[in-house]
Amino acid sequence: MDRNSAWKTFYAEQEAALRKGEQIAEAYEFRAPPVDPFRLLKAERKLIHAVGEDFGDAFDGRIRYVGNRFLLCFNTKYNSWRHSGTHHSRVLFSIAHELGHYFLDRHRKCLVTNRRPHDSFSEFTAHSLIETEADHFAAGLLMPSYLVRKNVNRENFPKIDNILEVRRQFDVSLTGLLARWTQLSDFPCATVATYQGIIQFGWVSEPLRNQGCYRVRRGHAPECRYFKRFLGQNDPVSKYAQGDGGGSTDYWLDWENRSLDTAEMYFAIPHSGYVWAFLMCDEADLSDDRFD
Ligand SMILES: [Zn+2]
């Protein structure tokens, strides 16, 4: 397989895993957020025995096939972090990830055949295809498009509070939501992850991709003054902070010969040290005639 088709397969598999997560949410009749993975554990209790404990740094989640059922362990250590529900969203994500290994046919077959435990570290940090697939399953399950999309596409310029409210409703991590938001948005927007002022990775929404903008400027230090001021107030990231500003796609996105003004939000996440930027462009600016 050449490199290009290998990547295509990789993305197609991720996409399929995400769809499967959405289908499971639908099949188990989640009609409003949040999609609670504990409800799934309960529904599958004949086949899954679930154990939650503080497993320290051993793993975030683990699943193995023992006897004639699955033993699913999830690490509750993140519950010592500030959270609103019974469990921290990171614990819920870990369970959803393990459920991916259970519901995705190829993963389940693997577990049943080799009977070895599978340890997982989430979220979005592991790189093997199996882990990426389970993460995508979890994102699809916890944030199915049929529940999230209408929240995302209400307005071109949502406020920080709108995003935090959706996050609260779905009980997911802010960064997981921003990634999903960008995927499902019908508006030109992007989510960019930065570490120590440098762009690490990110995603752009479909309306931008349709205009030839596919990538963030990896390795670049955005010159945006609002962003720099935000960084300067909390450097290195020691506490959660949020803020807003504005600038241009030039600072953030790889887009040949084209640039648009941006309204921006910034979120500093203390446990990872990442600062996330959410960029919004005006939909009206896209209908520029330069590309006709
Ligand atoms: Zn895993």
GROMACS .gro file of C-alpha atoms and ligand atoms in nm:
model
  293
    1MET     CA    1   0.000   0.000   0.000
    2ASP     CA    2   0.147   0.341  -0.085
    3ARG     CA    3   0.173   0.608   0.179
    4ASN     CA    4  -0.128   0.802   0.060
    5SER     CA    5  -0.368   0.513   0.059
    6ALA     CA    6  -0.234   0.401   0.399
    7TRP     CA    7  -0.334   0.741   0.538
    8LYS     CA    8  -0.669   0.723   0.365
    9THR     CA    9  -0.732   0.385   0.527
   10PHE     CA   10  -0.622   0.525   0.865
   11TYR     CA   11  -0.872   0.811   0.843
   12ALA     CA   12  -1.148   0.586   0.709
   13GLU     CA   13  -1.104   0.350   1.007
   14GLN     CA   14  -1.120   0.641   1.253
   15GLU     CA   15  -1.432   0.770   1.085
   16ALA     CA   16  -1.592   0.425   1.098
   17ALA     CA   17  -1.514   0.396   1.472
   18LEU     CA   18  -1.670   0.737   1.535
   19ARG     CA   19  -1.984   0.636   1.343
   20LYS     CA   20  -2.005   0.316   1.544
   21GLY     CA   21  -2.000   0.521   1.866
   22GLU     CA   22  -2.283   0.736   1.733
   23GLN     CA   23  -2.482   0.429   1.631
   24ILE     CA   24  -2.447   0.281   1.978
   25ALA     CA   25  -2.571   0.606   2.137
   26GLU     CA   26  -2.870   0.592   1.904
   27ALA     CA   27  -2.933   0.220   1.950
   28TYR     CA   28  -2.937   0.260   2.328
   29GLU     CA   29  -3.182   0.545   2.287
   30PHE     CA   30  -2.996   0.840   2.428
   31ARG     CA   31  -3.231   1.116   2.324
   32ALA     CA   32  -3.077   1.402   2.520
   33PRO     CA   33  -2.733   1.474   2.667
   34PRO     CA   34  -2.541   1.353   2.853
   35VAL     CA   35  -2.470   1.011   2.708
   36ASP     CA   36  -2.391   0.834   3.033
   37PRO     CA   37  -2.153   0.539   2.980
   38PHE     CA   38  -2.271   0.393   3.313
   39ARG     CA   39  -2.609   0.333   3.155
   40LEU     CA   40  -2.436   0.125   2.888
   41LEU     CA   41  -2.239  -0.068   3.149
   42LYS     CA   42  -2.567  -0.145   3.319
   43ALA     CA   43  -2.733  -0.255   2.998
   44GLU     CA   44  -2.437  -0.482   2.918
   45ARG     CA   45  -2.390  -0.612   3.272
   46LYS     CA   46  -2.432  -0.977   3.170
   47LEU     CA   47  -2.124  -0.946   2.950
   48ILE     CA   48  -1.924  -0.672   3.122
   49HIS     CA   49  -1.811  -0.666   3.481
   50ALA     CA   50  -1.696  -0.310   3.555
   51VAL     CA   51  -1.463  -0.206   3.838
   52GLY     CA   52  -1.374   0.154   3.918
   53GLU     CA   53  -1.079   0.228   4.148
   54ASP     CA   54  -0.787   0.462   4.190
   55PHE     CA   55  -0.532   0.265   3.988
   56GLY     CA   56  -0.266   0.534   4.020
   57ASP     CA   57  -0.054   0.566   3.707
   58ALA     CA   58  -0.109   0.207   3.590
   59PHE     CA   59  -0.367   0.290   3.321
   60ASP     CA   60  -0.675   0.503   3.254
   61GLY     CA   61  -0.878   0.202   3.153
   62ARG     CA   62  -0.828  -0.168   3.096
   63ILE     CA   63  -1.039  -0.439   2.943
   64ARG     CA   64  -0.981  -0.811   2.921
   65TYR     CA   65  -1.179  -1.119   2.846
   66VAL     CA   66  -1.186  -1.359   3.143
   67GLY     CA   67  -1.402  -1.668   3.173
   68ASN     CA   68  -1.693  -1.582   2.952
   69ARG     CA   69  -1.720  -1.211   3.006
   70PHE     CA   70  -1.526  -0.887   2.992
   71LEU     CA   71  -1.362  -0.731   3.291
   72LEU     CA   72  -1.352  -0.354   3.245
   73CYS     CA   73  -1.145  -0.150   3.492
   74PHE     CA   74  -1.149   0.228   3.496
   75ASN     CA   75  -0.924   0.458   3.690
   76THR     CA   76  -1.109   0.697   3.920
   77LYS     CA   77  -0.799   0.897   4.015
   78TYR     CA   78  -0.920   1.193   3.807
   79ASN     CA   79  -1.217   1.227   4.041
   80SER     CA   80  -0.983   1.415   4.272
   81TRP     CA   81  -0.979   1.691   4.009
   82ARG     CA   82  -1.255   1.950   4.018
   83HIS     CA   83  -1.573   1.824   3.850
   84SER     CA   84  -1.950   1.868   3.871
   85GLY     CA   85  -2.113   1.523   3.828
   86THR     CA   86  -2.042   1.197   4.011
   87HIS     CA   87  -1.733   1.136   3.800
   88HIS     CA   88  -1.482   1.360   3.627
   89SER     CA   89  -1.538   1.378   3.249
   90ARG     CA   90  -1.201   1.212   3.201
   91VAL     CA   91  -1.322   0.901   3.387
   92LEU     CA   92  -1.634   0.892   3.170
   93PHE     CA   93  -1.419   0.923   2.859
   94SER     CA   94  -1.200   0.633   2.976
   95ILE     CA   95  -1.506   0.411   3.015
   96ALA     CA   96  -1.637   0.516   2.673
   97HIS     CA   97  -1.294   0.436   2.527
   98GLU     CA   98  -1.296   0.085   2.680
   99LEU     CA   99  -1.649   0.035   2.550
  100GLY     CA  100  -1.499   0.102   2.208
  101HIS     CA  101  -1.278  -0.206   2.250
  102TYR     CA  102  -1.594  -0.395   2.339
  103PHE     CA  103  -1.827  -0.269   2.068
  104LEU     CA  104  -1.583  -0.247   1.776
  105ASP     CA  105  -1.592  -0.594   1.620
  106ARG     CA  106  -1.223  -0.624   1.539
  107HIS     CA  107  -1.124  -0.509   1.889
  108ARG     CA  108  -1.361  -0.749   2.057
  109LYS     CA  109  -1.241  -1.041   1.845
  110CYS     CA  110  -0.885  -0.958   1.942
  111LEU     CA  111  -0.967  -0.952   2.314
  112VAL     CA  112  -1.158  -1.279   2.300
  113THR     CA  113  -0.885  -1.454   2.102
  114ASN     CA  114  -0.574  -1.349   2.290
  115ARG     CA  115  -0.729  -1.307   2.638
  116ARG     CA  116  -0.457  -1.063   2.739
  117PRO     CA  117  -0.552  -0.741   2.915
  118HIS     CA  118  -0.552  -0.429   2.704
  119ASP     CA  119  -0.435  -0.114   2.882
  120SER     CA  120  -0.541   0.223   2.759
  121PHE     CA  121  -0.428   0.577   2.817
  122SER     CA  122  -0.666   0.841   2.698
  123GLU     CA  123  -0.752   1.087   2.571
  124PHE     CA  124  -0.609   1.172   2.232
  125THR     CA  125  -0.254   1.110   2.347
  126ALA     CA  126  -0.205   0.752   2.231
  127HIS     CA  127  -0.115   0.708   1.869
  128SER     CA  128  -0.162   0.348   1.767
  129LEU     CA  129  -0.456   0.288   1.537
  130ILE     CA  130  -0.635   0.069   1.791
  131GLU     CA  131  -0.619   0.343   2.057
  132THR     CA  132  -0.713   0.616   1.809
  133GLU     CA  133  -1.011   0.411   1.699
  134ALA     CA  134  -1.130   0.363   2.056
  135ASP     CA  135  -1.090   0.739   2.119
  136HIS     CA  136  -1.296   0.814   1.810
  137PHE     CA  137  -1.559   0.564   1.919
  138ALA     CA  138  -1.573   0.744   2.257
  139ALA     CA  139  -1.607   1.085   2.093
  140GLY     CA  140  -1.889   0.957   1.871
  141LEU     CA  141  -2.063   0.788   2.163
  142LEU     CA  142  -2.042   1.081   2.407
  143MET     CA  143  -2.098   1.349   2.143
  144PRO     CA  144  -2.310   1.197   1.866
  145SER     CA  145  -2.373   1.440   1.584
  146TYR     CA  146  -2.751   1.397   1.615
  147LEU     CA  147  -2.729   1.553   1.963
  148VAL     CA  148  -2.434   1.793   1.927
  149ARG     CA  149  -2.475   1.940   1.581
  150LYS     CA  150  -2.770   2.167   1.657
  151ASN     CA  151  -2.581   2.321   1.950
  152VAL     CA  152  -2.277   2.383   1.734
  153ASN     CA  153  -2.455   2.545   1.443
  154ARG     CA  154  -2.675   2.792   1.623
  155GLU     CA  155  -2.455   3.091   1.549
  156ASN     CA  156  -2.141   3.195   1.368
  157PHE     CA  157  -1.988   3.356   1.678
  158PRO     CA  158  -2.079   3.160   1.992
  159LYS     CA  159  -1.970   3.306   2.325
  160ILE     CA  160  -1.741   3.124   2.563
  161ASP     CA  161  -2.037   3.067   2.794
  162ASN     CA  162  -2.233   2.893   2.515
  163ILE     CA  163  -1.948   2.647   2.466
  164LEU     CA  164  -1.907   2.587   2.839
  165GLU     CA  165  -2.281   2.525   2.869
  166VAL     CA  166  -2.271   2.258   2.595
  167ARG     CA  167  -1.972   2.107   2.768
  168ARG     CA  168  -2.167   2.092   3.094
  169GLN     CA  169  -2.468   1.932   2.925
  170PHE     CA  170  -2.264   1.659   2.759
  171ASP     CA  171  -2.027   1.613   3.054
  172VAL     CA  172  -1.717   1.595   2.834
  173SER     CA  173  -1.376   1.757   2.843
  174LEU     CA  174  -1.348   2.104   2.699
  175THR     CA  175  -1.077   1.995   2.456
  176GLY     CA  176  -1.279   1.693   2.340
  177LEU     CA  177  -1.575   1.920   2.279
  178LEU     CA  178  -1.370   2.179   2.087
  179ALA     CA  179  -1.239   1.905   1.857
  180ARG     CA  180  -1.590   1.775   1.794
  181TRP     CA  181  -1.729   2.127   1.758
  182THR     CA  182  -1.486   2.200   1.477
  183GLN     CA  183  -1.570   1.870   1.305
  184LEU     CA  184  -1.942   1.938   1.309
  185SER     CA  185  -1.942   2.310   1.243
  186ASP     CA  186  -2.103   2.453   0.931
  187PHE     CA  187  -1.917   2.778   0.999
  188PRO     CA  188  -1.552   2.859   0.924
  189CYS     CA  189  -1.371   2.784   1.250
  190ALA     CA  190  -1.064   2.604   1.383
  191THR     CA  191  -0.933   2.454   1.705
  192VAL     CA  192  -0.561   2.485   1.770
  193ALA     CA  193  -0.359   2.323   2.049
  194THR     CA  194  -0.051   2.515   2.164
  195TYR     CA  195   0.219   2.427   2.413
  196GLN     CA  196   0.457   2.689   2.548
  197GLY     CA  197   0.338   2.928   2.281
  198ILE     CA  198   0.397   2.690   1.989
  199ILE     CA  199   0.125   2.533   1.773
  200GLN     CA  200   0.122   2.155   1.820
  201PHE     CA  201  -0.180   2.036   1.621
  202GLY     CA  202  -0.537   2.129   1.543
  203TRP     CA  203  -0.837   2.096   1.317
  204VAL     CA  204  -1.022   2.319   1.073
  205SER     CA  205  -1.393   2.301   0.991
  206GLU     CA  206  -1.534   2.187   0.661
  207PRO     CA  207  -1.618   2.534   0.521
  208LEU     CA  208  -1.247   2.625   0.556
  209ARG     CA  209  -1.134   2.296   0.405
  210ASN     CA  210  -1.366   2.360   0.113
  211GLN     CA  211  -1.170   2.680   0.052
  212GLY     CA  212  -0.835   2.504   0.050
  213CYS     CA  213  -0.739   2.553   0.414
  214TYR     CA  214  -0.658   2.213   0.563
  215ARG     CA  215  -0.390   2.260   0.824
  216VAL     CA  216  -0.278   2.456   1.125
  217ARG     CA  217   0.075   2.601   1.124
  218ARG     CA  218   0.243   2.330   1.327
  219GLY     CA  219   0.562   2.446   1.502
  220HIS     CA  220   0.475   2.814   1.456
  221ALA     CA  221   0.451   3.069   1.738
  222PRO     CA  222   0.137   3.276   1.667
  223GLU     CA  223   0.221   3.647   1.674
  224CYS     CA  224  -0.133   3.741   1.776
  225ARG     CA  225  -0.102   4.003   2.054
  226TYR     CA  226  -0.419   3.899   2.239
  227PHE     CA  227  -0.293   3.543   2.248
  228LYS     CA  228   0.052   3.652   2.366
  229ARG     CA  229  -0.099   3.864   2.639
  230PHE     CA  230  -0.317   3.572   2.749
  231LEU     CA  231  -0.011   3.345   2.765
  232GLY     CA  232   0.190   3.601   2.957
  233GLN     CA  233  -0.065   3.613   3.240
  234ASN     CA  234  -0.029   3.244   3.322
  235ASP     CA  235   0.314   3.123   3.214
  236PRO     CA  236   0.379   2.835   3.259
  237VAL     CA  237   0.014   2.730   3.278
  238SER     CA  238  -0.056   2.690   3.649
  239LYS     CA  239  -0.431   2.743   3.662
  240TYR     CA  240  -0.735   2.720   3.438
  241ALA     CA  241  -0.795   3.043   3.254
  242GLN     CA  242  -1.009   3.158   2.964
  243GLY     CA  243  -1.006   3.469   2.755
  244ASP     CA  244  -1.083   3.614   2.418
  245GLY     CA  245  -0.927   3.821   2.148
  246GLY     CA  246  -0.899   3.847   1.775
  247GLY     CA  247  -0.653   3.852   1.491
  248SER     CA  248  -0.606   3.679   1.162
  249THR     CA  249  -0.594   3.327   1.021
  250ASP     CA  250  -0.237   3.413   0.911
  251TYR     CA  251  -0.110   3.353   1.265
  252TRP     CA  252  -0.262   3.008   1.292
  253LEU     CA  253  -0.351   2.843   0.965
  254ASP     CA  254  -0.162   2.724   0.663
  255TRP     CA  255  -0.361   2.888   0.385
  256GLU     CA  256  -0.190   2.992   0.069
  257ASN     CA  257  -0.258   3.351  -0.042
  258ARG     CA  258  -0.562   3.385   0.170
  259SER     CA  259  -0.641   3.524   0.511
  260LEU     CA  260  -0.946   3.619   0.711
  261ASP     CA  261  -1.006   3.810   1.033
  262THR     CA  262  -1.066   3.593   1.336
  263ALA     CA  263  -1.252   3.622   1.664
  264GLU     CA  264  -1.067   3.403   1.914
  265MET     CA  265  -1.113   3.226   2.247
  266TYR     CA  266  -0.833   3.088   2.458
  267PHE     CA  267  -0.840   2.820   2.724
  268ALA     CA  268  -0.543   2.735   2.946
  269ILE     CA  269  -0.563   2.377   3.078
  270PRO     CA  270  -0.341   2.324   3.383
  271HIS     CA  271  -0.307   1.942   3.386
  272SER     CA  272  -0.169   1.922   3.035
  273GLY     CA  273  -0.009   2.267   3.019
  274TYR     CA  274  -0.179   2.320   2.684
  275VAL     CA  275  -0.343   2.641   2.575
  276TRP     CA  276  -0.625   2.585   2.326
  277ALA     CA  277  -0.737   2.848   2.082
  278PHE     CA  278  -1.074   2.842   1.914
  279LEU     CA  279  -1.087   3.062   1.605
  280MET     CA  280  -1.399   3.186   1.431
  281CYS     CA  281  -1.419   3.357   1.093
  282ASP     CA  282  -1.717   3.538   0.949
  283GLU     CA  283  -1.911   3.318   0.713
  284ALA     CA  284  -1.985   3.625   0.498
  285ASP     CA  285  -1.610   3.671   0.435
  286LEU     CA  286  -1.588   3.329   0.270
  287SER     CA  287  -1.809   3.428  -0.020
  288ASP     CA  288  -1.522   3.635  -0.152
  289ASP     CA  289  -1.502   3.633  -0.534
  290ARG     CA  290  -1.126   3.578  -0.552
  291PHE     CA  291  -1.172   3.208  -0.606
  292ASP     CA  292  -1.447   3.226  -0.868
  293ZN      ZN  293  -0.753   0.138   2.461
   0.00000   0.00000   0.00000
